Each structure stands twice: as C-alpha cells, then as structure tokens.
C-alpha positions as a Python dict, from the first residue, in 0.01 Angstrom:
ca = {
    (1, 'A'): (0, 0, 0),
    (2, 'L'): (288, 238, 76),
    (3, 'F'): (439, 149, -264),
    (4, 'V'): (111, 238, -437),
    (5, 'D'): (79, 557, -234),
    (6, 'Y'): (424, 668, -353),
    (7, 'F'): (293, 705, -709),
    (8, 'K'): (-6, 926, -621),
    (9, 'N'): (147, 1227, -795),
    (10, 'F'): (189, 1032, -1120),
    (11, 'K'): (-175, 1000, -1219),
    (12, 'E'): (-154, 755, -1512),
    (13, 'V'): (93, 525, -1336),
    (14, 'F'): (-99, 551, -1010),
    (15, 'E'): (-430, 443, -1164),
    (16, 'L'): (-266, 144, -1332),
    (17, 'I'): (-84, 27, -1019),
    (18, 'K'): (-391, 89, -803),
    (19, 'N'): (-609, -128, -1027),
    (20, 'I'): (-352, -408, -1026),
    (21, 'Y'): (-321, -387, -648),
    (22, 'L'): (-695, -385, -582),
    (23, 'G'): (-749, -664, -836),
    (24, 'S'): (-496, -885, -660),
    (25, 'I'): (-665, -823, -323),
    (26, 'I'): (-1011, -904, -459),
    (27, 'S'): (-897, -1220, -638),
    (28, 'S'): (-706, -1339, -331),
    (29, 'Y'): (-1008, -1275, -111),
    (30, 'I'): (-1241, -1467, -342),
    (31, 'E'): (-1005, -1767, -362),
    (32, 'Y'): (-914, -1774, 8),
    (33, 'N'): (-1097, -2034, 214),
    (34, 'T'): (-1002, -2063, 577),
    (35, 'K'): (-1008, -2406, 738),
    (36, 'P'): (-934, -2495, 1101),
    (37, 'I'): (-588, -2650, 1129),
    (38, 'D'): (-427, -2840, 1411),
    (39, 'I'): (-138, -2605, 1483),
    (40, 'K'): (-72, -2401, 1795),
    (41, 'I'): (-2, -2049, 1671),
    (42, 'E'): (-30, -1745, 1894),
    (43, 'L'): (-68, -1381, 1793),
    (44, 'L'): (49, -1129, 2051),
    (45, 'F'): (-95, -784, 1981),
    (46, 'D'): (79, -450, 2020),
    (47, 'T'): (-73, -126, 2154),
    (48, 'N'): (-129, 33, 1813),
    (49, 'F'): (-308, -280, 1689),
    (50, 'I'): (-542, -268, 1990),
    (51, 'V'): (-610, 102, 1928),
    (52, 'S'): (-704, 17, 1569),
    (53, 'L'): (-942, -258, 1681),
    (54, 'L'): (-1115, 2, 1897),
    (55, 'D'): (-1174, 212, 1582),
    (56, 'L'): (-947, 486, 1713),
    (57, 'K'): (-734, 516, 1401),
    (58, 'T'): (-870, 520, 1047),
    (59, 'S'): (-1181, 321, 954),
    (60, 'E'): (-970, 132, 696),
    (61, 'S'): (-720, 37, 965),
    (62, 'T'): (-998, -86, 1191),
    (63, 'H'): (-1147, -298, 912),
    (64, 'T'): (-809, -454, 830),
    (65, 'C'): (-727, -540, 1192),
    (66, 'N'): (-1072, -685, 1254),
    (67, 'K'): (-1041, -896, 940),
    (68, 'L'): (-706, -1031, 1061),
    (69, 'V'): (-863, -1125, 1396),
    (70, 'E'): (-1156, -1289, 1218),
    (71, 'I'): (-930, -1502, 996),
    (72, 'A'): (-698, -1591, 1286),
    (73, 'K'): (-993, -1709, 1496),
    (74, 'S'): (-1126, -1920, 1209),
    (75, 'L'): (-784, -2087, 1185),
    (76, 'G'): (-782, -2164, 1555),
    (77, 'Y'): (-503, -1923, 1649),
    (78, 'R'): (-470, -1802, 2007),
    (79, 'L'): (-513, -1425, 2036),
    (80, 'N'): (-336, -1264, 2331),
    (81, 'V'): (-220, -931, 2466),
    (82, 'L'): (16, -870, 2758),
    (83, 'N'): (-126, -699, 3067),
    (84, 'I'): (148, -436, 3040),
    (85, 'T'): (24, -358, 2688),
    (86, 'I'): (-327, -316, 2830),
    (87, 'A'): (-185, -76, 3090),
    (88, 'E'): (-6, 123, 2820),
    (89, 'T'): (-319, 139, 2603),
    (90, 'K'): (-533, 259, 2894),
    (91, 'N'): (-272, 517, 2988),
    (92, 'L'): (-265, 641, 2628),
    (93, 'L'): (-644, 678, 2613),
    (94, 'E'): (-660, 848, 2952),
    (95, 'K'): (-393, 1099, 2850),
    (96, 'R'): (-580, 1173, 2529),
    (97, 'A'): (-898, 1225, 2732),
    (98, 'K'): (-717, 1456, 2975),
    (99, 'H'): (-602, 1689, 2698),
    (100, 'F'): (-911, 1647, 2483),
    (101, 'E'): (-1039, 2004, 2523),
    (102, 'T'): (-705, 2169, 2441),
    (103, 'V'): (-633, 1994, 2111),
    (104, 'F'): (-756, 2115, 1774),
    (105, 'L'): (-506, 2082, 1489),
    (106, 'T'): (-420, 1717, 1556),
    (107, 'K'): (-784, 1625, 1502),
    (108, 'K'): (-760, 1760, 1149),
    (109, 'I'): (-402, 1680, 1043),
    (110, 'D'): (-312, 1318, 1126),
    (111, 'P'): (-571, 1059, 1011),
    (112, 'E'): (-401, 793, 1226),
    (113, 'D'): (-429, 992, 1548),
    (114, 'I'): (-683, 909, 1819),
    (115, 'Y'): (-814, 1266, 1819),
    (116, 'N'): (-882, 1243, 1445),
    (117, 'A'): (-1082, 922, 1502),
    (118, 'C'): (-1276, 1093, 1781),
    (119, 'D'): (-1358, 1379, 1546),
    (120, 'R'): (-1469, 1133, 1277),
    (121, 'R'): (-1685, 932, 1519),
    (122, 'K'): (-1812, 1234, 1717),
    (123, 'L'): (-1663, 1100, 2041),
    (124, 'N'): (-1595, 1320, 2343),
    (125, 'K'): (-1370, 1305, 2647),
    (126, 'T'): (-1614, 1087, 2841),
    (127, 'D'): (-1637, 839, 2552),
    (128, 'L'): (-1258, 791, 2556),
    (129, 'Q'): (-1262, 733, 2931),
    (130, 'R'): (-1542, 479, 2890),
    (131, 'I'): (-1347, 294, 2619),
    (132, 'A'): (-1044, 279, 2850),
    (133, 'D'): (-1255, 147, 3139),
    (134, 'N'): (-1414, -126, 2924),
    (135, 'L'): (-1098, -226, 2738),
    (136, 'E'): (-1056, -580, 2872),
    (137, 'D'): (-1426, -662, 2828),
    (138, 'D'): (-1432, -532, 2470),
    (139, 'L'): (-1121, -731, 2377),
    (140, 'G'): (-1270, -1039, 2542),
    (141, 'K'): (-1573, -1010, 2315),
    (142, 'L'): (-1331, -1027, 2019),
    (143, 'G'): (-1174, -1345, 2157),
    (144, 'I'): (-855, -1175, 2276),
    (145, 'T'): (-718, -1292, 2612),
    (146, 'V'): (-520, -1069, 2846),
    (147, 'M'): (-207, -1242, 2979),
    (148, 'P'): (-191, -1142, 3348),
    (149, 'H'): (134, -1302, 3462),
    (150, 'T'): (420, -1103, 3308),
    (151, 'D'): (616, -1004, 3620),
    (152, 'K'): (901, -1237, 3525),
    (153, 'Y'): (940, -1075, 3185),
    (154, 'Q'): (906, -723, 3325),
    (155, 'N'): (1177, -788, 3585),
    (156, 'L'): (1410, -920, 3317),
    (157, 'A'): (1327, -623, 3097),
    (158, 'R'): (1400, -352, 3357),
    (159, 'F'): (1764, -450, 3394),
    (160, 'S'): (1835, -551, 3036),
    (161, 'A'): (2048, -401, 2760),
    (162, 'E'): (1734, -392, 2545),
    (163, 'F'): (1564, -163, 2797),
    (164, 'K'): (1851, 86, 2775),
    (165, 'K'): (1824, 90, 2396),
    (166, 'F'): (1448, 139, 2405),
    (167, 'K'): (1476, 410, 2671),
    (168, 'A'): (1691, 615, 2433),
    (169, 'I'): (1424, 612, 2161),
    (170, 'R'): (1092, 586, 2344),
    (171, 'S'): (902, 864, 2520),
    (172, 'T'): (888, 712, 2871),
    (173, 'A'): (1062, 449, 3082),
    (174, 'F'): (732, 260, 3107),
    (175, 'T'): (704, 233, 2729),
    (176, 'A'): (1066, 118, 2708),
    (177, 'T'): (992, -146, 2973),
    (178, 'R'): (686, -261, 2779),
    (179, 'C'): (888, -301, 2457),
    (180, 'A'): (1163, -497, 2633),
    (181, 'T'): (900, -709, 2811),
    (182, 'V'): (757, -805, 2473),
    (183, 'L'): (1100, -926, 2360),
    (184, 'Y'): (1149, -1148, 2665),
    (185, 'S'): (795, -1281, 2640),
    (186, 'M'): (841, -1367, 2272),
    (187, 'S'): (1177, -1528, 2342),
    (188, 'D'): (1021, -1751, 2607),
    (189, 'K'): (728, -1844, 2386),
    (190, 'R'): (967, -1941, 2108),
    (191, 'E'): (1171, -2140, 2363),
    (192, 'N'): (1478, -1922, 2297),
    (193, 'K'): (1531, -2094, 1966),
    (194, 'C'): (1682, -1930, 1660),
    (195, 'I'): (1410, -1981, 1401),
    (196, 'N'): (1515, -1989, 1036),
    (197, 'Y'): (1187, -2080, 867),
    (198, 'V'): (855, -1898, 882),
    (199, 'D'): (664, -2227, 900),
    (200, 'N'): (832, -2303, 1233),
    (201, 'V'): (718, -1982, 1402),
    (202, 'T'): (446, -2050, 1659),
    (203, 'C'): (419, -1700, 1804),
    (204, 'W'): (396, -1367, 1622),
    (205, 'F'): (405, -1013, 1758),
    (206, 'V'): (151, -810, 1560),
    (207, 'N'): (142, -433, 1533),
    (208, 'N'): (-28, -186, 1303),
    (209, 'S'): (200, 97, 1206),
    (210, 'R'): (225, 297, 885),
    (211, 'A'): (604, 326, 916),
    (212, 'W'): (874, 142, 1108),
    (213, 'Q'): (1000, 346, 1402),
    (214, 'S'): (1344, 288, 1545),
    (215, 'S'): (1193, 82, 1829),
    (216, 'D'): (1003, -132, 1576),
    (217, 'S'): (1330, -189, 1395),
    (218, 'L'): (1494, -305, 1718),
    (219, 'I'): (1211, -551, 1782),
    (220, 'S'): (1233, -670, 1421),
    (221, 'T'): (1608, -731, 1457),
    (222, 'K'): (1552, -934, 1772),
    (223, 'V'): (1280, -1137, 1605),
    (224, 'E'): (1513, -1219, 1315),
    (225, 'N'): (1769, -1342, 1567),
    (226, 'G'): (1537, -1591, 1729),
    (227, 'Y'): (1298, -1380, 1932),
}
C-alpha cells in the first residue's frame, strides 16, 4: 500500500498500479478459504493494533485489523495481549482524554491519530474514558485474552540491555519497559530458539504501524535473531 501511495502524484501510473493492487486483493479474497488446522499459533498484539481494533485510528485500519482477527480465529489461532500492553493502552487513552479540550489541529491533520478518530466518530472526552474502562471486556468479546502473569518478563526487561536501547528512543521508561518485556515474552514463547523458517514460528508479535519506528526496527532485529 505504501508502494502504491508513492505514485499518487503520477496520475496515469498511479491508476494502473492501483487497479492491479486492488485486483490482486479481490482475487485473493475470493479464492481464500479458511479451514481450522491443528497447529498451535499465537498472535500477541501491540498497543497500536489494539487502538485500531477500537476504531481509534482510520476506519480502513480498523477494518483490516478486525479482518485479521476474524481469519486468525477461524484458523484456531490463540489471540493474546500482555497486561502491560493493556496498561499502556489505557494510559494512552486516559492521557488523550485529559487533553481532549485543548487539542484542535491534531484532530484535522493526522488521520491515524486518536483525536482524528474521535472527530470522525463524534466521540468526546467521556467516551474515551469509557473505552479505556471497558478495554478488557471489549477485547474479550473479540476473543482476545489478556495475559496477566508477566512479572518475570518485566523484571528481566527492567535490567536488560534492550531496555537501555528502548529508553533512548521511546518517550517514557514505562514504554521502554513494555517493549523490552515483549521481547522477553516472545523469546520464552519461542523457547529461545533461533528460528530460520517462517513455517516453524508458533508465536507472532503483531502491530499496526504505517512506518517502522526505530523501536520497531529493534524488535524486528531481535525477532530475526530468534525472538
């Protein structure tokens, strides 16, 4: 999609590439038939993916993330989110609610921002607070389980080299801890094995970001090296 978007200023080329891209999606969707399979695969969701599921990014993003959850459930995948990710998501929503009345431009400029979604959906400060309060229940209705026991991973994360790297590029120490916790959780779930083939991966960390940030790149590097 980013590749197609790059050619927006070249009208003739853009229309051609867009039609090819959309045609491939439609044909793939028509031919795809999900069947339950006997394989234990887990999807571990990131904060920005959860925010999209709540319809607090773009409507297209919400549709895509919900479709992924729908397909994963039909295949029998386990859908999980760490409790520290829940805490981060709630904190994010509560902060947005706190500053709701003082923000204007962000609502209009960034289509991926929570404030923009609130403007689109006509949500107010109280609505955001309500969404934060009901987060676990709403995710449960989607078949997503909150993993409550992550103290071991958080303790490892706080004193790790990964935490120091994340702290240099993330906004808060808590966020850096959450990112490092994800790495140690994924490592444990993959039994600390260096995995060379996609078919052998039984646990995936899933986010929804338009562009790789430096922290995403660090997670990606760790995943490639067995995490």
